Amino acid sequence: MHCSRLLVGLAACFSLPAMAWERVLIDADTPAQNWRVTSEELGIKADRPFSVSLRTLHGGRQEGVSLIDIDNGAMTLTVIPTRGMNVLRAQAGDVRLGWDSPVNEVVNPAFIELNGRGGLGWLEGFNELVTRCGYEWVGHPGVDNGELLTLHGRAANIPASRVVLEIDEKPPYRIRLRGELQEKAFKKVDFSIHTELAVEPGATAFSLHDTLTNNGDYPKEYQALYHNNFGSPLLEEDARFVAPVKQVSPFNDKAKGDLATWQTYRAPTPDYDETVYNVIPYADERGDTLAILHNKAGDRGIAVGFNTQQLPVFSLWKNTDTQGQGYVTGLEPGTSFSYNRRYQRPLGLVPSIGPKEQRHFDVRFQLLADKVAVDKAVKQVDSLQAGRKTEVRQVPLVDLSKD
Amino acid sequence: MHCSRLLVGLAACFSLPAMAWERVLIDADTPAQNWRVTSEELGIKADRPFSVSLRTLHGGRQEGVSLIDIDNGAMTLTVIPTRGMNVLRAQAGDVRLGWDSPVNEVVNPAFIELNGRGGLGWLEGFNELVTRCGYEWVGHPGVDNGELLTLHGRAANIPASRVVLEIDEKPPYRIRLRGELQEKAFKKVDFSIHTELAVEPGATAFSLHDTLTNNGDYPKEYQALYHNNFGSPLLEEDARFVAPVKQVSPFNDKAKGDLATWQTYRAPTPDYDETVYNVIPYADERGDTLAILHNKAGDRGIAVGFNTQQLPVFSLWKNTDTQGQGYVTGLEPGTSFSYNRRYQRPLGLVPSIGPKEQRHFDVRFQLLADKVAVDKAVKQVDSLQAGRKTEVRQVPLVDLSKD
Amino acid sequence: MHCSRLLVGLAACFSLPAMAWERVLIDADTPAQNWRVTSEELGIKADRPFSVSLRTLHGGRQEGVSLIDIDNGAMTLTVIPTRGMNVLRAQAGDVRLGWDSPVNEVVNPAFIELNGRGGLGWLEGFNELVTRCGYEWVGHPGVDNGELLTLHGRAANIPASRVVLEIDEKPPYRIRLRGELQEKAFKKVDFSIHTELAVEPGATAFSLHDTLTNNGDYPKEYQALYHNNFGSPLLEEDARFVAPVKQVSPFNDKAKGDLATWQTYRAPTPDYDETVYNVIPYADERGDTLAILHNKAGDRGIAVGFNTQQLPVFSLWKNTDTQGQGYVTGLEPGTSFSYNRRYQRPLGLVPSIGPKEQRHFDVRFQLLADKVAVDKAVKQVDSLQAGRKTEVRQVPLVDLSKD
């Protein structure tokens, strides 16, 4: 334990394991309390002063929801411990990552019935930049093995049980925020998910590093999907989606109609609702790959990096309905598509995790702030595609007409 | 912002917009805290000193529920921000407005599964004088458009997201308590309801002024019903219901039996359960109308005023079972009756609200403290009836035998 | 009210009704707060100093859960007011009463949907030594009278509404912890359950004394089952169950296979899942009886005492799967077995409680710390059996094949 003189006045002092300050923000004995720490207080003379703060929301269905803001000097990230360590939004200058959901409260899971609305209760809280889906299942609601699987699983509605902030003592003073999700039910599932968000001061990038552990003694099916959602200003008419694509297919009959233009976006379109495209991406020899959303001018965008050995498939969710309805696109790497689990088993998209085994999921977000950055990322995609051909499959992988 | 010297010692000072003190009691940054303000502290020399206080309940299923008591010098009103700004009860001298439900806790919605008991989970929290029903739907549970609609909608179980107290600076020092309900689900509904309760010091009357806004970009069905519930002492054997009635019909076959005496009440009657009568009221040219419950002697009662352009129909709920079971009657103006929504569409009782449109619901409660007051109110009803005839329909509007 | 000088420094002083100190730990006006009292502070010069403390858990799905630890000098009992006054565990020296569930958080009912997983949501919080099941129903999920009855009822997920600690002023300074459960729904049920846990300083025994009251005006079906769960170190390969048995039968076809060895336990056995045996016990003329679990060596065990006039039947739950899956056995006296209520009505195992009537349930737990204690308890069982014969019924009482 080390209490620097510079820390006088802070609510607690910091332990010093290895080479990092660490502070437990929430655990069994530590209630979430309004709190803030700055690089200056930590004795760090950063080019870009940074701060991390914790606050709790009150009133409405957000009563008791904690938020953690990480302002790294270039970008402010807001994380929701109470909702699966989801990332509510990021703001870098005038670029907002995230979207405007009709759900404008940050809803405490205590007030949500996932089983309501025929398993669509999840929609009453959905408004994040990154919504974790899984890990027992993902996908549309429906009965599988005699049990109603609710939309996209429980992860987003599990409060993190231990939240720890760690800041490297040496440049680049990497900031890590960790939280643990317990996804458990006697006889059913014994998962824990160690989530980590990492960001460096001054960067307009951040990354997620999650580890799923099957604490159980039996192999167990699992699914993961990172529902990464972007609205304005990146999403606009003629914005483009760019990725190295081995196969693309329409999610359902509705998506067939727009298949020819699946990589560009419509303006907000009344009654459009949504189309979804199932993508099997190409990757490099280590499995690393990239998906890009950029605006029409090609001078602003976001690159989402992931690894196909961890997350082999990708859903492109194009919800280009009106602004009020939620004008948003999802760039969603996953173990699986968004069909109900019973449809994905025959596709080989319901993997298993052995007893005591772990699965890692790393997802990287890089803001593309200008044309040079966008062009460079698009070139990376070209190089990953490497001239290989794209199969445009006309027919959905799953026949939902019997649903 | 204005901090009067008289406010020294108060937890915060009051802003002074227009001509009223205002204080935010609960919002995102303001947790509900035990608090009290009196007319004296506000520098008001009222004939009838008044006070407003906030407290939070603990233990059981009421953990974390906030209550606001408005003692206006003649009557104490208790409002539940945590439960849709419902009015728990009112007490004016020896007259209690409200009833004795077996549910004697004020239940936090966090502990209620509306989807439990086949959609009857709402019954685990039902005990108020005024329970707001709606606004996405009202009525008995059942599947409509492929979704289980739970009893009487979600409003009563939505905690208010911003609660503001406003007190006029000048006589009659009108007291207004506002709270906002967010009734939202991505792709499903984007409603907000601004509720207001208004009361004047010294009065034995209060009124509700609610505004439903469809923030969405699409027209949307809605329903509203004000479940206003009265037990002893107003309800007793031979108590009477008086209203200007265009049409009355039994809700179901059971209610046919007592149709001849639908306007009088039984004593607490074992195994009676309930009967419900569907009423289409007459109103004046502006739509204003009145429904009265008075005791047998006709010297105490309550008048419920509403507007048929806002709330065109009315349910009379006669739950004259035993005291222990809940001896209570509901005087319930609504857009709709209490059938499941799928039955009300053909009746034309599922209205629609356009994008960005608003609907106003005003409901007034006037205690009738003596025979003069009761007689005067009954005369008003006579004048609204204006000699027009009442259709007593023998057959329920909906054939539930196929249910 | 009596404030001894010795109490200076305590958060509050103690009232002195009759001959006991009493303190309200939680009620409508008293939030759960971290607190501790010791025998010394109470002026008690006990041979075995004791203490009682209250703390609240944070983070994860255990946010806001209160725990009460009673350290009686020989044993520490942990009670969960937020979860039906269940007993989480007891520790006496190196003997732990309780088990290791995969669910290692103490889950706040606010985060549980009992109706989830087809009525198995209860499993997301199940990890206690004593889990109260009932009182409106117990048993496996399933539809009865048109309503989905969720696994084992609501009691374990009802927070106690008034928690009171009482300590006798005179030797043996009996400690009583009381909490009240409100199990209510308008028109459906009007139960309250006064729970009491009693323990004496220095003892390795404790007892539960619960009183169910039907506050309603109508007779009502009820069911109760005390799900008392024991893992290591008492449960191990060749551990034994001993009880005076009138009839035993397999719960279902699966349990038929191990019927011959139903009184001994397997080692942790992969893929074993569970077997359940339905027992009708013998008792003495007052109905008192005993069930014992002891280890292989017969030098450590637990005796569970109950009364067959209160709890006429008994379920032996043998969940001898792997340690990680939850290696545990349940010694479960009840009004009923664990079938869905609709199957138990024909068996006469769905009793009724009249209006204003009460039912008492007393369950006693005695640690058997050595061979002498085990042998003595086994002898008691022999004496209760009194040479009467045991019917070993080969066929389950209920034919579940039609389920």
Short mmCIF file of C-alpha atoms in Angstrom, two decimals, chain C residues 1-258:
data_model
loop_
_atom_site.label_atom_id
_atom_site.label_comp_id
_atom_site.label_asym_id
_atom_site.label_seq_id
_atom_site.Cartn_x
_atom_site.Cartn_y
_atom_site.Cartn_z
CA MET C 1 -37.14 2.40 27.11
CA HIS C 2 -33.97 1.67 29.00
CA CYS C 3 -30.51 3.00 28.26
CA SER C 4 -27.93 1.24 30.33
CA ARG C 5 -24.70 3.10 30.96
CA LEU C 6 -22.97 0.27 29.26
CA LEU C 7 -24.72 1.19 26.08
CA VAL C 8 -23.04 4.55 25.73
CA GLY C 9 -21.54 4.62 22.30
CA LEU C 10 -24.12 2.40 20.68
CA ALA C 11 -26.12 3.85 17.85
CA ALA C 12 -29.33 3.60 19.84
CA CYS C 13 -30.47 2.34 23.14
CA PHE C 14 -32.60 -0.62 23.84
CA SER C 15 -36.14 -0.97 24.98
CA LEU C 16 -36.80 -3.31 27.82
CA PRO C 17 -40.09 -5.13 27.41
CA ALA C 18 -40.49 -7.99 29.81
CA MET C 19 -37.03 -9.38 30.28
CA ALA C 20 -35.28 -8.85 26.99
CA TRP C 21 -33.36 -6.24 25.09
CA GLU C 22 -34.90 -5.50 21.77
CA ARG C 23 -33.72 -3.58 18.78
CA VAL C 24 -35.44 -2.92 15.49
CA LEU C 25 -32.81 -3.48 12.81
CA ILE C 26 -34.97 -2.79 9.77
CA ASP C 27 -38.46 -1.41 9.36
CA ALA C 28 -40.33 1.23 7.39
CA ASP C 29 -38.46 4.05 9.12
CA THR C 30 -35.22 2.20 9.78
CA PRO C 31 -32.90 1.53 6.87
CA ALA C 32 -30.46 -1.33 7.19
CA GLN C 33 -27.20 0.19 8.43
CA ASN C 34 -23.88 -1.36 9.29
CA TRP C 35 -24.14 -2.10 12.99
CA ARG C 36 -22.77 -4.41 15.64
CA VAL C 37 -23.54 -5.22 19.22
CA THR C 38 -21.60 -7.46 21.61
CA SER C 39 -22.53 -9.22 24.79
CA GLU C 40 -19.99 -7.02 26.53
CA GLU C 41 -21.69 -3.85 25.37
CA LEU C 42 -24.95 -5.26 26.64
CA GLY C 43 -23.39 -5.76 30.05
CA ILE C 44 -23.57 -9.51 29.76
CA LYS C 45 -20.66 -11.40 31.27
CA ALA C 46 -21.13 -14.49 29.15
CA ASP C 47 -18.85 -17.51 29.31
CA ARG C 48 -19.04 -17.35 25.57
CA PRO C 49 -19.07 -13.69 24.48
CA PHE C 50 -21.39 -13.22 21.56
CA SER C 51 -22.15 -10.57 18.98
CA VAL C 52 -24.72 -9.72 16.36
CA SER C 53 -23.92 -7.56 13.37
CA LEU C 54 -25.67 -6.21 10.32
CA ARG C 55 -24.01 -5.31 7.04
CA THR C 56 -25.10 -4.57 3.51
CA LEU C 57 -23.56 -6.00 0.35
CA HIS C 58 -22.80 -4.01 -2.76
CA GLY C 59 -22.05 -4.58 -6.40
CA GLY C 60 -23.41 -7.13 -8.79
CA ARG C 61 -26.76 -8.74 -8.24
CA GLN C 62 -26.21 -8.54 -4.49
CA GLU C 63 -26.47 -4.74 -4.41
CA GLY C 64 -28.48 -3.72 -1.36
CA VAL C 65 -28.70 -7.18 0.21
CA SER C 66 -28.44 -7.11 4.00
CA LEU C 67 -26.85 -9.86 6.05
CA ILE C 68 -27.09 -10.45 9.77
CA ASP C 69 -24.29 -12.40 11.42
CA ILE C 70 -24.96 -13.96 14.79
CA ASP C 71 -21.75 -15.16 16.40
CA ASN C 72 -22.88 -16.98 19.52
CA GLY C 73 -19.38 -17.87 20.63
CA ALA C 74 -19.58 -21.38 19.26
CA MET C 75 -21.13 -20.87 15.86
CA THR C 76 -21.70 -18.08 13.39
CA LEU C 77 -25.06 -17.96 11.66
CA THR C 78 -25.65 -15.70 8.67
CA VAL C 79 -29.25 -14.68 7.99
CA ILE C 80 -30.50 -12.83 4.87
CA PRO C 81 -33.35 -10.41 5.65
CA THR C 82 -33.49 -9.46 1.97
CA ARG C 83 -34.14 -13.07 1.00
CA GLY C 84 -36.99 -14.31 3.15
CA MET C 85 -34.89 -14.48 6.36
CA ASN C 86 -33.17 -17.50 4.83
CA VAL C 87 -30.12 -18.84 6.64
CA LEU C 88 -27.16 -18.52 4.28
CA ARG C 89 -24.80 -20.69 6.29
CA ALA C 90 -23.57 -21.64 9.73
CA GLN C 91 -20.00 -22.24 10.76
CA ALA C 92 -19.06 -24.06 13.95
CA GLY C 93 -15.34 -24.61 14.22
CA ASP C 94 -14.34 -26.54 11.13
CA VAL C 95 -17.86 -27.71 10.37
CA ARG C 96 -19.71 -25.66 7.83
CA LEU C 97 -23.44 -26.09 7.52
CA GLY C 98 -24.44 -25.10 4.04
CA TRP C 99 -23.05 -25.82 0.62
CA ASP C 100 -21.22 -24.36 -2.34
CA SER C 101 -23.70 -23.35 -4.98
CA PRO C 102 -22.44 -22.08 -8.31
CA VAL C 103 -24.49 -19.02 -7.36
CA ASN C 104 -21.96 -17.32 -5.10
CA GLU C 105 -23.59 -13.92 -4.85
CA VAL C 106 -26.42 -13.40 -2.38
CA VAL C 107 -28.85 -12.22 -5.01
CA ASN C 108 -31.26 -9.35 -4.42
CA PRO C 109 -34.77 -10.46 -5.46
CA ALA C 110 -35.03 -7.20 -7.42
CA PHE C 111 -32.73 -8.80 -9.99
CA ILE C 112 -34.57 -12.11 -10.25
CA GLU C 113 -37.46 -12.95 -12.55
CA LEU C 114 -39.07 -15.96 -10.91
CA ASN C 115 -41.09 -16.40 -14.10
CA GLY C 116 -37.95 -16.60 -16.23
CA ARG C 117 -36.62 -19.93 -17.57
CA GLY C 118 -40.12 -21.35 -17.64
CA GLY C 119 -40.61 -20.68 -13.94
CA LEU C 120 -37.11 -21.67 -12.84
CA GLY C 121 -35.81 -18.13 -12.18
CA TRP C 122 -35.52 -19.10 -8.49
CA LEU C 123 -32.39 -21.07 -9.44
CA GLU C 124 -30.54 -17.82 -10.10
CA GLY C 125 -30.50 -17.06 -6.37
CA PHE C 126 -30.45 -20.51 -4.72
CA ASN C 127 -27.46 -21.06 -2.44
CA GLU C 128 -28.61 -21.11 1.16
CA LEU C 129 -28.39 -23.53 4.07
CA VAL C 130 -32.10 -22.94 4.75
CA THR C 131 -34.26 -21.71 1.90
CA ARG C 132 -37.88 -21.13 2.80
CA CYS C 133 -40.25 -22.50 0.16
CA GLY C 134 -43.90 -21.51 0.06
CA TYR C 135 -46.24 -20.38 1.36
CA GLU C 136 -48.80 -19.98 -1.40
CA TRP C 137 -47.27 -22.97 -3.15
CA VAL C 138 -44.15 -25.11 -3.37
CA GLY C 139 -42.88 -27.55 -5.97
CA HIS C 140 -41.77 -27.72 -9.53
CA PRO C 141 -42.94 -25.09 -11.98
CA GLY C 142 -46.08 -25.75 -13.93
CA VAL C 143 -49.52 -24.45 -14.61
CA ASP C 144 -52.17 -25.01 -11.97
CA ASN C 145 -55.57 -23.34 -12.10
CA GLY C 146 -54.46 -21.46 -15.19
CA GLU C 147 -51.48 -19.81 -13.50
CA LEU C 148 -47.78 -20.62 -13.86
CA LEU C 149 -46.56 -21.57 -10.40
CA THR C 150 -42.86 -20.78 -10.27
CA LEU C 151 -40.41 -23.12 -8.58
CA HIS C 152 -40.91 -23.35 -4.81
CA GLY C 153 -42.96 -20.19 -4.41
CA ARG C 154 -42.04 -16.65 -3.54
CA ALA C 155 -40.94 -16.76 0.11
CA ALA C 156 -37.20 -16.92 -0.53
CA ASN C 157 -37.45 -13.81 -2.68
CA ILE C 158 -39.50 -11.66 -0.34
CA PRO C 159 -37.46 -9.15 1.68
CA ALA C 160 -38.40 -9.10 5.35
CA SER C 161 -40.43 -6.03 6.20
CA ARG C 162 -39.59 -5.73 9.89
CA VAL C 163 -36.51 -7.25 11.43
CA VAL C 164 -36.10 -7.26 15.18
CA LEU C 165 -33.35 -8.60 17.38
CA GLU C 166 -34.22 -9.68 20.89
CA ILE C 167 -31.79 -10.88 23.54
CA ASP C 168 -32.93 -12.25 26.87
CA GLU C 169 -31.61 -10.33 29.82
CA LYS C 170 -31.00 -13.43 31.88
CA PRO C 171 -29.10 -16.64 31.22
CA PRO C 172 -29.00 -18.41 28.90
CA TYR C 173 -29.36 -15.03 27.08
CA ARG C 174 -31.39 -16.56 24.28
CA ILE C 175 -30.99 -14.61 21.03
CA ARG C 176 -34.01 -14.26 18.78
CA LEU C 177 -34.04 -12.73 15.33
CA ARG C 178 -37.45 -12.02 13.87
CA GLY C 179 -38.53 -10.91 10.43
CA GLU C 180 -41.89 -10.64 8.75
CA LEU C 181 -42.66 -11.68 5.19
CA GLN C 182 -45.63 -10.16 3.39
CA GLU C 183 -46.87 -12.57 0.74
CA LYS C 184 -49.72 -10.64 -0.75
CA ALA C 185 -51.60 -9.96 -3.93
CA PHE C 186 -55.01 -8.35 -4.20
CA LYS C 187 -57.70 -11.01 -4.74
CA LYS C 188 -55.09 -13.78 -4.65
CA VAL C 189 -53.38 -14.14 -1.31
CA ASP C 190 -53.11 -12.34 2.01
CA PHE C 191 -50.46 -14.18 3.96
CA SER C 192 -47.95 -12.91 6.43
CA ILE C 193 -45.20 -15.06 7.84
CA HIS C 194 -43.57 -14.16 11.13
CA THR C 195 -40.22 -15.87 11.07
CA GLU C 196 -38.04 -16.39 14.09
CA LEU C 197 -34.57 -17.81 14.42
CA ALA C 198 -33.54 -18.64 17.98
CA VAL C 199 -30.11 -19.56 19.26
CA GLU C 200 -28.41 -19.67 22.61
CA PRO C 201 -24.89 -18.43 23.27
CA GLY C 202 -22.40 -21.26 23.13
CA ALA C 203 -24.78 -23.71 21.48
CA THR C 204 -24.17 -25.51 18.20
CA ALA C 205 -27.87 -25.66 17.57
CA PHE C 206 -30.49 -23.25 16.36
CA SER C 207 -34.17 -23.36 15.60
CA LEU C 208 -36.72 -21.72 13.35
CA HIS C 209 -40.19 -20.83 14.57
CA ASP C 210 -42.37 -19.54 11.78
CA THR C 211 -46.00 -18.57 11.94
CA LEU C 212 -48.08 -18.33 8.80
CA THR C 213 -51.20 -16.20 9.15
CA ASN C 214 -53.98 -16.08 6.61
CA ASN C 215 -55.11 -12.48 7.07
CA GLY C 216 -57.74 -13.00 4.42
CA ASP C 217 -61.42 -13.65 4.86
CA TYR C 218 -61.40 -16.89 2.89
CA PRO C 219 -59.82 -20.27 3.33
CA LYS C 220 -56.79 -20.58 1.15
CA GLU C 221 -54.53 -23.39 0.04
CA TYR C 222 -50.97 -23.18 1.29
CA GLN C 223 -47.81 -25.22 1.18
CA ALA C 224 -44.56 -25.02 3.10
CA LEU C 225 -41.23 -26.74 2.61
CA TYR C 226 -37.97 -26.10 4.42
CA HIS C 227 -35.21 -26.64 1.88
CA ASN C 228 -32.33 -27.40 4.30
CA ASN C 229 -29.17 -27.99 2.34
CA PHE C 230 -25.89 -29.58 3.35
CA GLY C 231 -22.68 -30.11 1.40
CA SER C 232 -19.19 -30.89 2.57
CA PRO C 233 -17.93 -31.77 5.10
CA LEU C 234 -21.05 -33.62 6.31
CA LEU C 235 -21.93 -34.86 2.85
CA GLU C 236 -19.38 -37.25 1.42
CA GLU C 237 -19.22 -40.71 -0.13
CA ASP C 238 -20.99 -43.21 2.13
CA ALA C 239 -22.44 -40.49 4.30
CA ARG C 240 -25.81 -41.70 5.56
CA PHE C 241 -29.31 -40.45 5.97
CA VAL C 242 -31.14 -41.80 8.99
CA ALA C 243 -34.78 -41.21 9.86
CA PRO C 244 -37.80 -43.10 11.13
CA VAL C 245 -39.51 -43.98 7.87
CA LYS C 246 -43.04 -45.19 7.35
CA GLN C 247 -42.92 -45.02 3.57
CA VAL C 248 -40.32 -44.08 1.04
CA SER C 249 -40.83 -43.83 -2.71
CA PRO C 250 -38.83 -42.55 -5.63
CA PHE C 251 -39.84 -39.06 -6.78
CA ASN C 252 -39.67 -40.09 -10.42
CA ASP C 253 -38.45 -42.85 -12.72
CA LYS C 254 -34.86 -41.68 -12.42
CA ALA C 255 -34.89 -42.14 -8.65
CA LYS C 256 -36.09 -45.74 -9.01
CA GLY C 257 -32.63 -46.84 -10.04
CA ASP C 258 -30.96 -45.93 -6.75
#
